[in-house]
Amino acid sequence: MGVTQRVDPEPLVAELLSRGRAAVAFDHDGHVDALPARVVSEDEKLRVGLHPESLPADAAFDRVALILDDGSFWFELRAVNLRGRMVRATDVTTDGLAWFDFEQRRATGWDYAMLHEEPS
């Protein structure tokens, strides 16, 4: 048996949305770019807001990693890594952000305060 920090990501998402940080990483011109993001939950879906001036004009968001994380010290560190794609939202907001709908394909969560034995 081994020890792991992995946890079910779903319960962690809501908590991290209210208190954690967020960033989105994506492929651009053959390398990975990462941007700070604002993430909100609307009707069971995640929306990602990015500053429009930081977006490359030709950026494709077919493969992205959305990271929600929190904590400053080792036993406080916890995060969710959501993989999927982002599609530009059709409704316009007045907050100055470019909004995208996140379509999740895969999720991984970890919480170092929840170290536990992993069944073999």
CSV table of N, CA and C in Angstrom, one decimal:
chain,number,residue,atom,x,y,z
A,1,MET,N,0.8,-1.2,0.0
A,1,MET,CA,0.0,0.0,0.0
A,1,MET,C,0.9,1.2,0.0
A,2,GLY,N,0.4,2.3,-0.7
A,2,GLY,CA,1.1,3.5,-0.7
A,2,GLY,C,0.3,4.6,-0.1
A,3,VAL,N,0.9,5.7,0.1
A,3,VAL,CA,0.3,6.9,0.6
A,3,VAL,C,0.0,7.9,-0.5
A,4,THR,N,-1.1,8.5,-0.5
A,4,THR,CA,-1.4,9.4,-1.6
A,4,THR,C,-2.1,10.7,-1.1
A,5,GLN,N,-2.0,11.7,-1.8
A,5,GLN,CA,-2.7,13.0,-1.5
A,5,GLN,C,-3.9,13.2,-2.5
A,6,ARG,N,-4.2,12.2,-3.4
A,6,ARG,CA,-5.3,12.3,-4.3
A,6,ARG,C,-6.6,12.2,-3.6
A,7,VAL,N,-7.6,13.1,-4.1
A,7,VAL,CA,-8.9,13.1,-3.5
A,7,VAL,C,-9.9,13.3,-4.7
A,8,ASP,N,-11.2,13.0,-4.4
A,8,ASP,CA,-12.2,13.2,-5.3
A,8,ASP,C,-12.3,14.7,-5.7
A,9,PRO,N,-12.1,15.1,-7.0
A,9,PRO,CA,-12.0,16.5,-7.3
A,9,PRO,C,-13.4,17.3,-7.2
A,10,GLU,N,-14.5,16.6,-7.4
A,10,GLU,CA,-15.8,17.3,-7.4
A,10,GLU,C,-16.1,18.1,-6.2
A,11,PRO,N,-16.0,17.5,-5.0
A,11,PRO,CA,-16.3,18.3,-3.8
A,11,PRO,C,-15.3,19.5,-3.5
A,12,LEU,N,-14.1,19.4,-4.1
A,12,LEU,CA,-13.1,20.4,-3.9
A,12,LEU,C,-13.3,21.6,-4.8
A,13,VAL,N,-14.0,21.4,-5.9
A,13,VAL,CA,-14.1,22.5,-6.9
A,13,VAL,C,-14.9,23.7,-6.3
A,14,ALA,N,-16.0,23.5,-5.7
A,14,ALA,CA,-16.8,24.6,-5.2
A,14,ALA,C,-16.1,25.3,-4.1
A,15,GLU,N,-15.4,24.6,-3.2
A,15,GLU,CA,-14.6,25.3,-2.2
A,15,GLU,C,-13.5,26.1,-2.8
A,16,LEU,N,-12.8,25.6,-3.8
A,16,LEU,CA,-11.7,26.4,-4.4
A,16,LEU,C,-12.2,27.6,-5.2
A,17,LEU,N,-13.4,27.5,-5.8
A,17,LEU,CA,-13.9,28.6,-6.5
A,17,LEU,C,-14.1,29.8,-5.6
A,18,SER,N,-14.5,29.5,-4.3
A,18,SER,CA,-14.8,30.6,-3.4
A,18,SER,C,-13.6,31.2,-2.7
A,19,ARG,N,-12.5,30.5,-2.7
A,19,ARG,CA,-11.3,31.0,-1.9
A,19,ARG,C,-10.0,30.8,-2.6
A,20,GLY,N,-9.9,30.1,-3.7
A,20,GLY,CA,-8.6,29.8,-4.2
A,20,GLY,C,-8.2,30.7,-5.4
A,21,ARG,N,-7.1,30.3,-6.0
A,21,ARG,CA,-6.6,31.0,-7.2
A,21,ARG,C,-7.0,30.2,-8.4
A,22,ALA,N,-6.9,30.8,-9.6
A,22,ALA,CA,-7.2,30.0,-10.8
A,22,ALA,C,-6.2,30.5,-11.9
A,23,ALA,N,-5.9,29.6,-12.8
A,23,ALA,CA,-5.1,29.8,-14.0
A,23,ALA,C,-5.5,28.8,-15.1
A,24,VAL,N,-5.3,29.3,-16.3
A,24,VAL,CA,-5.6,28.4,-17.4
A,24,VAL,C,-4.3,28.3,-18.3
A,25,ALA,N,-4.0,27.1,-18.7
A,25,ALA,CA,-2.8,26.8,-19.5
A,25,ALA,C,-3.3,26.3,-20.8
A,26,PHE,N,-2.7,26.7,-21.9
A,26,PHE,CA,-3.1,26.3,-23.3
A,26,PHE,C,-2.0,26.3,-24.2
A,27,ASP,N,-2.1,25.6,-25.3
A,27,ASP,CA,-1.1,25.5,-26.3
A,27,ASP,C,-1.2,26.7,-27.3
A,28,HIS,N,-0.1,27.4,-27.5
A,28,HIS,CA,0.0,28.5,-28.4
A,28,HIS,C,1.3,28.5,-29.1
A,29,ASP,N,1.3,28.4,-30.5
A,29,ASP,CA,2.5,28.4,-31.3
A,29,ASP,C,3.5,27.3,-30.8
A,30,GLY,N,3.0,26.1,-30.4
A,30,GLY,CA,3.9,25.0,-30.1
A,30,GLY,C,4.5,25.1,-28.7
A,31,HIS,N,4.1,26.1,-27.8
A,31,HIS,CA,4.5,26.1,-26.4
A,31,HIS,C,3.3,26.4,-25.6
A,32,VAL,N,3.5,26.2,-24.3
A,32,VAL,CA,2.4,26.4,-23.3
A,32,VAL,C,2.4,27.8,-22.8
A,33,ASP,N,1.3,28.5,-22.8
A,33,ASP,CA,1.1,29.7,-22.2
A,33,ASP,C,0.1,29.5,-21.0
A,34,ALA,N,0.3,30.3,-20.0
A,34,ALA,CA,-0.6,30.3,-18.8
A,34,ALA,C,-1.0,31.7,-18.5
A,35,LEU,N,-2.3,31.8,-18.1
A,35,LEU,CA,-2.8,33.1,-17.8
A,35,LEU,C,-3.6,33.0,-16.5
A,36,PRO,N,-3.6,34.0,-15.6
A,36,PRO,CA,-4.5,34.1,-14.5
A,36,PRO,C,-5.9,34.1,-15.0
A,37,ALA,N,-6.8,33.6,-14.2
A,37,ALA,CA,-8.2,33.5,-14.7
A,37,ALA,C,-9.2,33.8,-13.5
A,38,ARG,N,-10.4,34.2,-13.8
A,38,ARG,CA,-11.5,34.3,-12.9
A,38,ARG,C,-12.4,33.2,-13.3
A,39,VAL,N,-12.8,32.3,-12.4
A,39,VAL,CA,-13.7,31.2,-12.7
A,39,VAL,C,-14.9,31.3,-11.8
A,40,VAL,N,-16.0,31.1,-12.4
A,40,VAL,CA,-17.3,31.1,-11.7
A,40,VAL,C,-18.1,29.9,-12.1
A,41,SER,N,-19.0,29.5,-11.3
A,41,SER,CA,-19.9,28.4,-11.6
A,41,SER,C,-21.3,29.0,-11.9
A,42,GLU,N,-21.8,28.6,-13.1
A,42,GLU,CA,-23.2,29.0,-13.5
A,42,GLU,C,-24.0,27.8,-14.0
A,43,ASP,N,-25.0,27.5,-13.3
A,43,ASP,CA,-25.9,26.4,-13.7
A,43,ASP,C,-25.1,25.1,-14.0
A,44,GLU,N,-24.3,24.7,-13.0
A,44,GLU,CA,-23.5,23.5,-13.0
A,44,GLU,C,-22.4,23.5,-14.1
A,45,LYS,N,-22.1,24.7,-14.7
A,45,LYS,CA,-21.1,24.8,-15.7
A,45,LYS,C,-20.0,25.8,-15.1
A,46,LEU,N,-18.8,25.6,-15.6
A,46,LEU,CA,-17.8,26.6,-15.2
A,46,LEU,C,-17.6,27.6,-16.3
A,47,ARG,N,-17.4,28.8,-15.9
A,47,ARG,CA,-17.1,29.9,-16.9
A,47,ARG,C,-15.7,30.5,-16.5
A,48,VAL,N,-14.9,30.8,-17.5
A,48,VAL,CA,-13.6,31.2,-17.3
A,48,VAL,C,-13.5,32.6,-17.9
A,49,GLY,N,-13.1,33.6,-17.1
A,49,GLY,CA,-12.9,35.0,-17.5
A,49,GLY,C,-11.4,35.3,-17.6
A,50,LEU,N,-11.0,35.8,-18.8
A,50,LEU,CA,-9.6,36.2,-19.0
A,50,LEU,C,-9.5,37.6,-19.4
A,51,HIS,N,-8.4,38.3,-19.1
A,51,HIS,CA,-8.2,39.7,-19.6
A,51,HIS,C,-8.0,39.7,-21.1
A,52,PRO,N,-8.8,40.4,-21.8
A,52,PRO,CA,-8.8,40.3,-23.3
A,52,PRO,C,-7.4,40.8,-23.9
A,53,GLU,N,-6.8,41.7,-23.2
A,53,GLU,CA,-5.5,42.2,-23.7
A,53,GLU,C,-4.4,41.2,-23.6
A,54,SER,N,-4.5,40.2,-22.7
A,54,SER,CA,-3.5,39.2,-22.6
A,54,SER,C,-3.7,38.0,-23.5
A,55,LEU,N,-4.8,37.9,-24.2
A,55,LEU,CA,-5.1,36.8,-25.1
A,55,LEU,C,-4.4,36.9,-26.4
A,56,PRO,N,-3.6,35.9,-26.8
A,56,PRO,CA,-3.1,35.9,-28.2
A,56,PRO,C,-4.3,35.9,-29.2
A,57,ALA,N,-4.2,36.7,-30.3
A,57,ALA,CA,-5.3,36.8,-31.2
A,57,ALA,C,-5.6,35.4,-31.9
A,58,ASP,N,-4.6,34.6,-32.0
A,58,ASP,CA,-4.8,33.3,-32.7
A,58,ASP,C,-4.8,32.1,-31.8
A,59,ALA,N,-5.1,32.4,-30.5
A,59,ALA,CA,-5.1,31.3,-29.5
A,59,ALA,C,-6.3,30.3,-29.7
A,60,ALA,N,-6.0,29.1,-29.7
A,60,ALA,CA,-7.0,28.0,-29.8
A,60,ALA,C,-7.1,27.4,-28.4
A,61,PHE,N,-8.3,27.2,-27.9
A,61,PHE,CA,-8.5,26.6,-26.6
A,61,PHE,C,-9.2,25.2,-26.7
A,62,ASP,N,-8.7,24.4,-27.7
A,62,ASP,CA,-9.2,23.1,-27.8
A,62,ASP,C,-8.7,22.1,-26.7
A,63,ARG,N,-7.5,22.4,-26.2
A,63,ARG,CA,-6.9,21.6,-25.2
A,63,ARG,C,-6.4,22.6,-24.1
A,64,VAL,N,-7.0,22.6,-23.0
A,64,VAL,CA,-6.6,23.5,-21.9
A,64,VAL,C,-6.6,22.8,-20.6
A,65,ALA,N,-5.8,23.3,-19.7
A,65,ALA,CA,-5.8,22.8,-18.3
A,65,ALA,C,-6.2,24.0,-17.4
A,66,LEU,N,-7.2,23.8,-16.7
A,66,LEU,CA,-7.7,24.8,-15.7
A,66,LEU,C,-7.3,24.4,-14.3
A,67,ILE,N,-6.5,25.2,-13.7
A,67,ILE,CA,-6.1,24.8,-12.3
A,67,ILE,C,-6.7,25.7,-11.3
A,68,LEU,N,-7.3,25.1,-10.3
A,68,LEU,CA,-7.9,25.8,-9.1
A,68,LEU,C,-7.0,25.4,-8.0
A,69,ASP,N,-6.4,26.3,-7.2
A,69,ASP,CA,-5.6,25.9,-6.1
A,69,ASP,C,-5.7,26.9,-4.9
A,70,ASP,N,-5.2,26.4,-3.8
A,70,ASP,CA,-5.3,27.1,-2.6
A,70,ASP,C,-4.2,26.6,-1.6
A,71,GLY,N,-3.8,27.5,-0.7
A,71,GLY,CA,-2.8,27.0,0.3
A,71,GLY,C,-1.5,27.7,0.2
A,72,SER,N,-0.8,27.9,1.3
A,72,SER,CA,0.5,28.5,1.3
A,72,SER,C,1.6,27.6,1.8
A,73,PHE,N,1.2,26.7,2.7
A,73,PHE,CA,2.2,25.8,3.3
A,73,PHE,C,1.9,24.4,2.9
A,74,TRP,N,2.8,23.5,3.0
A,74,TRP,CA,2.7,22.1,2.4
A,74,TRP,C,1.4,21.4,2.8
A,75,PHE,N,1.0,21.4,4.1
A,75,PHE,CA,-0.2,20.7,4.5
A,75,PHE,C,-1.4,21.5,4.2
A,76,GLU,N,-1.3,22.7,3.6
A,76,GLU,CA,-2.5,23.5,3.2
A,76,GLU,C,-2.7,23.3,1.7
A,77,LEU,N,-1.7,22.8,1.0
A,77,LEU,CA,-1.8,22.8,-0.5
A,77,LEU,C,-2.9,21.8,-1.0
A,78,ARG,N,-3.7,22.4,-1.9
A,78,ARG,CA,-4.8,21.5,-2.5
A,78,ARG,C,-5.1,22.2,-3.8
A,79,ALA,N,-5.5,21.3,-4.7
A,79,ALA,CA,-5.8,21.8,-6.1
A,79,ALA,C,-6.7,20.9,-6.8
A,80,VAL,N,-7.3,21.4,-7.9
A,80,VAL,CA,-8.0,20.6,-8.9
A,80,VAL,C,-7.4,21.0,-10.2
A,81,ASN,N,-7.1,19.9,-11.0
A,81,ASN,CA,-6.6,20.1,-12.4
A,81,ASN,C,-7.7,19.6,-13.3
A,82,LEU,N,-8.4,20.5,-14.0
A,82,LEU,CA,-9.5,20.2,-14.9
A,82,LEU,C,-9.0,20.3,-16.3
A,83,ARG,N,-9.1,19.2,-17.1
A,83,ARG,CA,-8.7,19.2,-18.5
A,83,ARG,C,-9.9,19.3,-19.4
A,84,GLY,N,-9.8,20.0,-20.5
A,84,GLY,CA,-11.0,20.1,-21.4
A,84,GLY,C,-10.7,21.1,-22.4
A,85,ARG,N,-11.8,21.8,-22.8
A,85,ARG,CA,-11.7,22.9,-23.8
A,85,ARG,C,-12.5,24.1,-23.4
A,86,MET,N,-12.2,25.2,-24.0
A,86,MET,CA,-13.0,26.4,-23.7
A,86,MET,C,-13.5,27.0,-25.0
A,87,VAL,N,-14.8,27.4,-24.9
A,87,VAL,CA,-15.5,28.0,-26.1
A,87,VAL,C,-16.0,29.4,-25.7
A,88,ARG,N,-15.7,30.3,-26.5
A,88,ARG,CA,-16.1,31.7,-26.2
A,88,ARG,C,-17.6,31.8,-25.9
A,89,ALA,N,-17.9,32.4,-24.8
A,89,ALA,CA,-19.3,32.6,-24.4
A,89,ALA,C,-20.0,33.6,-25.3
A,90,THR,N,-21.3,33.3,-25.6
A,90,THR,CA,-22.1,34.1,-26.5
A,90,THR,C,-22.6,35.4,-25.9
A,91,ASP,N,-22.9,35.3,-24.6
A,91,ASP,CA,-23.4,36.5,-24.0
A,91,ASP,C,-22.3,37.5,-23.6
A,92,VAL,N,-22.5,38.8,-23.6
A,92,VAL,CA,-21.5,39.8,-23.3
A,92,VAL,C,-21.7,40.3,-21.9
A,93,THR,N,-20.6,40.5,-21.2
A,93,THR,CA,-20.7,41.1,-19.9
A,93,THR,C,-20.0,42.5,-19.9
A,94,THR,N,-20.3,43.2,-18.9
A,94,THR,CA,-19.7,44.6,-18.8
A,94,THR,C,-18.5,44.6,-17.8
A,95,ASP,N,-18.0,43.5,-17.4
A,95,ASP,CA,-16.9,43.5,-16.5
A,95,ASP,C,-15.5,43.6,-17.1
A,96,GLY,N,-15.4,43.7,-18.5
A,96,GLY,CA,-14.2,43.8,-19.2
A,96,GLY,C,-13.4,42.5,-19.4
A,97,LEU,N,-13.9,41.4,-19.0
A,97,LEU,CA,-13.2,40.1,-19.2
A,97,LEU,C,-13.8,39.5,-20.5
A,98,ALA,N,-13.0,38.6,-21.1
A,98,ALA,CA,-13.4,37.8,-22.2
A,98,ALA,C,-13.8,36.5,-21.5
A,99,TRP,N,-15.1,36.1,-21.7
A,99,TRP,CA,-15.6,34.9,-21.0
A,99,TRP,C,-15.7,33.7,-21.9
A,100,PHE,N,-15.4,32.5,-21.3
A,100,PHE,CA,-15.4,31.3,-22.0
A,100,PHE,C,-16.2,30.2,-21.2
A,101,ASP,N,-16.9,29.3,-21.9
A,101,ASP,CA,-17.5,28.2,-21.2
A,101,ASP,C,-16.5,27.1,-21.3
A,102,PHE,N,-16.3,26.5,-20.1
A,102,PHE,CA,-15.4,25.4,-20.0
A,102,PHE,C,-16.1,24.0,-20.1
A,103,GLU,N,-15.6,23.2,-21.0
A,103,GLU,CA,-16.2,21.9,-21.3
A,103,GLU,C,-15.2,20.9,-20.7
A,104,GLN,N,-15.5,20.3,-19.6
A,104,GLN,CA,-14.6,19.4,-18.9
A,104,GLN,C,-14.6,18.0,-19.5
A,105,ARG,N,-13.3,17.5,-19.6
A,105,ARG,CA,-13.1,16.1,-20.1
A,105,ARG,C,-12.6,15.2,-19.0
A,106,ARG,N,-11.8,15.8,-18.1
A,106,ARG,CA,-11.1,15.0,-17.1
A,106,ARG,C,-10.8,15.9,-15.9
A,107,ALA,N,-10.7,15.3,-14.7
A,107,ALA,CA,-10.4,16.0,-13.5
A,107,ALA,C,-9.6,15.2,-12.5
A,108,THR,N,-8.6,15.9,-11.9
A,108,THR,CA,-7.8,15.3,-10.9
A,108,THR,C,-7.8,16.2,-9.7
A,109,GLY,N,-7.8,15.7,-8.5
A,109,GLY,CA,-7.8,16.6,-7.3
A,109,GLY,C,-6.8,16.0,-6.3
A,110,TRP,N,-6.1,17.0,-5.5
A,110,TRP,CA,-5.2,16.6,-4.5
A,110,TRP,C,-5.3,17.5,-3.3
A,111,ASP,N,-5.1,17.0,-2.1
A,111,ASP,CA,-5.1,17.8,-0.9
A,111,ASP,C,-4.1,17.2,0.1
A,112,TYR,N,-3.0,17.9,0.3
A,112,TYR,CA,-2.0,17.3,1.2
A,112,TYR,C,-2.4,17.2,2.6
A,113,ALA,N,-3.4,17.9,3.1
A,113,ALA,CA,-3.9,17.7,4.4
A,113,ALA,C,-4.7,16.4,4.6
A,114,MET,N,-5.0,15.8,3.5
A,114,MET,CA,-5.8,14.6,3.5
A,114,MET,C,-5.0,13.3,3.1
A,115,LEU,N,-3.7,13.3,3.4
A,115,LEU,CA,-2.9,12.1,3.1
A,115,LEU,C,-3.6,10.9,3.6
A,116,HIS,N,-3.6,9.9,2.8
A,116,HIS,CA,-4.2,8.6,3.3
A,116,HIS,C,-3.6,7.4,2.5
A,117,GLU,N,-3.8,6.3,3.1
A,117,GLU,CA,-3.3,5.1,2.4
A,117,GLU,C,-4.2,4.8,1.2
A,118,GLU,N,-3.5,4.4,0.2
A,118,GLU,CA,-4.2,4.0,-1.1
A,118,GLU,C,-4.4,2.5,-1.1
A,119,PRO,N,-5.6,2.0,-1.3
A,119,PRO,CA,-5.7,0.5,-1.4
A,119,PRO,C,-5.0,0.0,-2.6
A,120,SER,N,-4.4,-1.2,-2.3
A,120,SER,CA,-3.6,-1.8,-3.4
A,120,SER,C,-4.4,-2.7,-4.3
